[in-house]
PDB file of N, CA and C in Angstrom:
ATOM      1  N   UNK A   1     -98.652 -14.506-180.214  1.00 65.00           N
ATOM      2  CA  UNK A   1     -98.307 -15.284-178.686  1.00 65.00           C
ATOM      3  C   UNK A   1     -98.560 -16.978-179.548  1.00 65.00           C
ATOM      4  N   UNK A   2     -97.637 -17.574-179.203  1.00 72.00           N
ATOM      5  CA  UNK A   2     -97.768 -19.376-179.562  1.00 72.00           C
ATOM      6  C   UNK A   2     -98.517 -19.444-178.315  1.00 72.00           C
ATOM      7  N   UNK A   3     -99.271 -20.935-178.989  1.00 78.00           N
ATOM      8  CA  UNK A   3    -100.252 -21.357-177.951  1.00 78.00           C
ATOM      9  C   UNK A   3     -99.302 -22.038-176.589  1.00 78.00           C
ATOM     10  N   UNK A   4     -98.458 -22.484-176.723  1.00 88.00           N
ATOM     11  CA  UNK A   4     -97.411 -22.631-175.469  1.00 88.00           C
ATOM     12  C   UNK A   4     -97.359 -21.733-174.769  1.00 88.00           C
ATOM     13  N   UNK A   5     -97.181 -20.542-174.859  1.00 90.00           N
ATOM     14  CA  UNK A   5     -96.961 -19.127-174.404  1.00 90.00           C
ATOM     15  C   UNK A   5     -98.159 -19.103-173.620  1.00 90.00           C
ATOM     16  N   UNK A   6     -99.312 -19.076-174.327  1.00 90.00           N
ATOM     17  CA  UNK A   6    -100.629 -18.600-173.703  1.00 90.00           C
ATOM     18  C   UNK A   6    -100.840 -19.449-172.937  1.00 90.00           C
ATOM     19  N   UNK A   7    -100.609 -20.728-173.019  1.00 93.00           N
ATOM     20  CA  UNK A   7    -101.153 -22.078-171.922  1.00 93.00           C
ATOM     21  C   UNK A   7    -100.025 -21.839-170.169  1.00 93.00           C
ATOM     22  N   UNK A   8     -99.110 -21.143-170.977  1.00 94.00           N
ATOM     23  CA  UNK A   8     -98.285 -21.009-169.594  1.00 94.00           C
ATOM     24  C   UNK A   8     -98.450 -19.390-168.685  1.00 94.00           C
ATOM     25  N   UNK A   9     -98.957 -18.575-169.668  1.00 93.00           N
ATOM     26  CA  UNK A   9     -99.873 -17.548-168.891  1.00 93.00           C
ATOM     27  C   UNK A   9    -101.461 -17.620-168.485  1.00 93.00           C
ATOM     28  N   UNK A  10    -101.933 -19.085-169.279  1.00 94.00           N
ATOM     29  CA  UNK A  10    -103.011 -19.252-168.372  1.00 94.00           C
ATOM     30  C   UNK A  10    -103.079 -20.122-167.182  1.00 94.00           C
ATOM     31  N   UNK A  11    -101.819 -20.582-167.377  1.00 95.00           N
ATOM     32  CA  UNK A  11    -101.526 -21.888-165.875  1.00 95.00           C
ATOM     33  C   UNK A  11    -101.210 -21.054-164.852  1.00 95.00           C
ATOM     34  N   UNK A  12    -100.214 -19.769-165.273  1.00 96.00           N
ATOM     35  CA  UNK A  12     -99.997 -18.591-164.087  1.00 96.00           C
ATOM     36  C   UNK A  12    -101.006 -17.941-163.798  1.00 96.00           C
ATOM     37  N   UNK A  13    -102.064 -18.120-164.128  1.00 95.00           N
ATOM     38  CA  UNK A  13    -103.128 -16.988-163.966  1.00 95.00           C
ATOM     39  C   UNK A  13    -104.054 -18.028-162.671  1.00 95.00           C
ATOM     40  N   UNK A  14    -104.248 -19.114-163.167  1.00 96.00           N
ATOM     41  CA  UNK A  14    -104.276 -20.089-162.076  1.00 96.00           C
ATOM     42  C   UNK A  14    -104.358 -20.144-161.352  1.00 96.00           C
ATOM     43  N   UNK A  15    -102.739 -20.033-161.029  1.00 97.00           N
ATOM     44  CA  UNK A  15    -101.885 -19.737-159.813  1.00 97.00           C
ATOM     45  C   UNK A  15    -101.798 -18.882-158.916  1.00 97.00           C
ATOM     46  N   UNK A  16    -102.495 -17.937-159.613  1.00 96.00           N
ATOM     47  CA  UNK A  16    -103.251 -16.673-158.912  1.00 96.00           C
ATOM     48  C   UNK A  16    -101.894 -15.794-159.435  1.00 96.00           C
ATOM     49  N   UNK A  17    -101.328 -15.837-160.170  1.00 97.00           N
ATOM     50  CA  UNK A  17    -100.402 -14.382-160.749  1.00 97.00           C
ATOM     51  C   UNK A  17    -101.119 -13.440-161.252  1.00 97.00           C
ATOM     52  N   UNK A  18    -100.924 -12.046-160.800  1.00 96.00           N
ATOM     53  CA  UNK A  18    -101.813 -10.788-160.683  1.00 96.00           C
ATOM     54  C   UNK A  18    -101.196 -10.529-162.232  1.00 96.00           C
ATOM     55  N   UNK A  19     -99.734 -10.536-162.407  1.00 96.00           N
ATOM     56  CA  UNK A  19     -98.888 -10.171-163.816  1.00 96.00           C
ATOM     57  C   UNK A  19     -99.773 -10.545-164.804  1.00 96.00           C
ATOM     58  N   UNK A  20     -99.957 -12.114-164.778  1.00 96.00           N
ATOM     59  CA  UNK A  20     -99.982 -12.745-165.916  1.00 96.00           C
ATOM     60  C   UNK A  20    -101.787 -12.740-166.214  1.00 96.00           C
ATOM     61  N   UNK A  21    -102.528 -12.020-165.282  1.00 94.00           N
ATOM     62  CA  UNK A  21    -104.056 -11.737-165.114  1.00 94.00           C
ATOM     63  C   UNK A  21    -104.149 -10.840-165.936  1.00 94.00           C
ATOM     64  N   UNK A  22    -103.325  -9.470-165.745  1.00 95.00           N
ATOM     65  CA  UNK A  22    -102.920  -8.343-166.304  1.00 95.00           C
ATOM     66  C   UNK A  22    -102.909  -8.552-168.121  1.00 95.00           C
ATOM     67  N   UNK A  23    -102.065  -9.125-167.944  1.00 94.00           N
ATOM     68  CA  UNK A  23    -101.673  -9.373-170.002  1.00 94.00           C
ATOM     69  C   UNK A  23    -102.502 -10.115-170.375  1.00 94.00           C
ATOM     70  N   UNK A  24    -103.215 -11.353-169.703  1.00 93.00           N
ATOM     71  CA  UNK A  24    -104.392 -12.162-170.502  1.00 93.00           C
ATOM     72  C   UNK A  24    -105.832 -11.249-170.490  1.00 93.00           C
ATOM     73  N   UNK A  25    -106.259 -10.535-169.275  1.00 91.00           N
ATOM     74  CA  UNK A  25    -106.957  -9.330-169.437  1.00 91.00           C
ATOM     75  C   UNK A  25    -107.020  -8.309-170.755  1.00 91.00           C
ATOM     76  N   UNK A  26    -105.564  -7.800-170.786  1.00 93.00           N
ATOM     77  CA  UNK A  26    -105.560  -6.622-172.263  1.00 93.00           C
ATOM     78  C   UNK A  26    -105.474  -7.813-173.069  1.00 93.00           C
ATOM     79  N   UNK A  27    -105.021  -8.593-173.253  1.00 92.00           N
ATOM     80  CA  UNK A  27    -105.162  -9.200-174.668  1.00 92.00           C
ATOM     81  C   UNK A  27    -106.867  -9.489-174.891  1.00 92.00           C
ATOM     82  N   UNK A  28    -107.287 -10.203-174.217  1.00 90.00           N
ATOM     83  CA  UNK A  28    -108.703 -10.205-174.884  1.00 90.00           C
ATOM     84  C   UNK A  28    -109.865  -9.201-173.988  1.00 90.00           C
ATOM     85  N   UNK A  29    -109.446  -8.198-173.545  1.00 89.00           N
ATOM     86  CA  UNK A  29    -110.321  -6.973-173.243  1.00 89.00           C
ATOM     87  C   UNK A  29    -110.901  -6.145-174.270  1.00 89.00           C
ATOM     88  N   UNK A  30    -110.170  -6.287-175.558  1.00 90.00           N
ATOM     89  CA  UNK A  30    -110.943  -5.930-176.614  1.00 90.00           C
ATOM     90  C   UNK A  30    -112.676  -6.970-177.283  1.00 90.00           C
ATOM     91  N   UNK A  31    -112.537  -8.145-177.190  1.00 88.00           N
ATOM     92  CA  UNK A  31    -113.222  -9.131-177.347  1.00 88.00           C
ATOM     93  C   UNK A  31    -114.722  -8.826-176.181  1.00 88.00           C
ATOM     94  N   UNK A  32    -113.817  -8.620-174.976  1.00 81.00           N
ATOM     95  CA  UNK A  32    -115.011  -8.520-174.019  1.00 81.00           C
ATOM     96  C   UNK A  32    -115.739  -6.986-173.939  1.00 81.00           C
ATOM     97  N   UNK A  33    -114.581  -6.461-175.047  1.00 82.00           N
ATOM     98  CA  UNK A  33    -115.780  -4.868-175.280  1.00 82.00           C
ATOM     99  C   UNK A  33    -116.701  -4.911-176.237  1.00 82.00           C
ATOM    100  N   UNK A  34    -116.734  -5.753-177.185  1.00 83.00           N
ATOM    101  CA  UNK A  34    -117.626  -5.470-178.652  1.00 83.00           C
ATOM    102  C   UNK A  34    -118.878  -6.424-177.656  1.00 83.00           C
ATOM    103  N   UNK A  35    -118.469  -7.484-176.705  1.00 79.00           N
ATOM    104  CA  UNK A  35    -119.552  -7.721-176.203  1.00 79.00           C
ATOM    105  C   UNK A  35    -120.594  -7.134-175.401  1.00 79.00           C
ATOM    106  N   UNK A  36    -119.672  -6.501-174.595  1.00 74.00           N
ATOM    107  CA  UNK A  36    -120.433  -5.598-173.581  1.00 74.00           C
ATOM    108  C   UNK A  36    -121.281  -4.312-174.577  1.00 74.00           C
ATOM    109  N   UNK A  37    -120.647  -4.160-175.808  1.00 72.00           N
ATOM    110  CA  UNK A  37    -121.881  -3.287-176.745  1.00 72.00           C
ATOM    111  C   UNK A  37    -123.019  -4.108-177.350  1.00 72.00           C
ATOM    112  N   UNK A  38    -122.615  -5.424-177.373  1.00 76.00           N
ATOM    113  CA  UNK A  38    -123.757  -5.850-178.253  1.00 76.00           C
ATOM    114  C   UNK A  38    -124.875  -6.247-177.075  1.00 76.00           C
ATOM    115  N   UNK A  39    -124.585  -6.437-176.020  1.00 73.00           N
ATOM    116  CA  UNK A  39    -125.496  -6.899-175.222  1.00 73.00           C
ATOM    117  C   UNK A  39    -126.362  -5.798-173.711  1.00 73.00           C
ATOM    118  N   UNK A  40    -127.163  -5.922-173.535  1.00 70.00           N
ATOM    119  CA  UNK A  40    -127.710  -5.214-172.555  1.00 70.00           C
ATOM    120  C   UNK A  40    -128.809  -6.386-171.152  1.00 70.00           C
ATOM    121  N   UNK A  41    -127.822  -5.905-170.226  1.00 71.00           N
ATOM    122  CA  UNK A  41    -128.214  -6.738-169.148  1.00 71.00           C
ATOM    123  C   UNK A  41    -129.022  -5.643-168.091  1.00 71.00           C
ATOM    124  N   UNK A  42    -130.301  -5.913-167.880  1.00 75.00           N
ATOM    125  CA  UNK A  42    -130.945  -4.989-167.037  1.00 75.00           C
ATOM    126  C   UNK A  42    -130.203  -5.309-165.650  1.00 75.00           C
ATOM    127  N   UNK A  43    -130.156  -3.749-164.670  1.00 75.00           N
ATOM    128  CA  UNK A  43    -129.722  -3.540-163.680  1.00 75.00           C
ATOM    129  C   UNK A  43    -127.732  -3.653-163.685  1.00 75.00           C
ATOM    130  N   UNK A  44    -127.368  -4.062-164.842  1.00 72.00           N
ATOM    131  CA  UNK A  44    -125.990  -4.456-164.728  1.00 72.00           C
ATOM    132  C   UNK A  44    -125.055  -2.741-165.466  1.00 72.00           C
ATOM    133  N   UNK A  45    -124.231  -2.674-164.774  1.00 71.00           N
ATOM    134  CA  UNK A  45    -123.645  -1.654-165.395  1.00 71.00           C
ATOM    135  C   UNK A  45    -122.685  -2.373-166.897  1.00 71.00           C
ATOM    136  N   UNK A  46    -121.983  -1.610-167.457  1.00 66.00           N
ATOM    137  CA  UNK A  46    -121.008  -2.031-168.255  1.00 66.00           C
ATOM    138  C   UNK A  46    -119.869  -2.613-167.864  1.00 66.00           C
ATOM    139  N   UNK A  47    -119.431  -2.020-166.609  1.00 70.00           N
ATOM    140  CA  UNK A  47    -118.403  -2.127-165.817  1.00 70.00           C
ATOM    141  C   UNK A  47    -118.265  -3.467-165.545  1.00 70.00           C
ATOM    142  N   UNK A  48    -119.766  -4.148-165.173  1.00 68.00           N
ATOM    143  CA  UNK A  48    -119.680  -5.382-164.370  1.00 68.00           C
ATOM    144  C   UNK A  48    -119.353  -6.487-165.514  1.00 68.00           C
ATOM    145  N   UNK A  49    -119.518  -6.240-166.417  1.00 65.00           N
ATOM    146  CA  UNK A  49    -119.019  -7.703-167.609  1.00 65.00           C
ATOM    147  C   UNK A  49    -117.309  -7.645-167.433  1.00 65.00           C
ATOM    148  N   UNK A  50    -116.425  -6.064-166.879  1.00 65.00           N
ATOM    149  CA  UNK A  50    -115.385  -6.335-167.323  1.00 65.00           C
ATOM    150  C   UNK A  50    -114.718  -7.105-165.962  1.00 65.00           C
TER     151      UNK A  50
END
């Protein structure tokens, strides 16, 4: 994805575009999942980080 396309996607998310949010979430979810396994927060479920 080109930087300008990603910027448009972020702007769409800021304007509450659910489809754009789903695309952005899908793109960065592997990074979230990596950190989810690296850190433990007492009292939180793994799904809370999602």
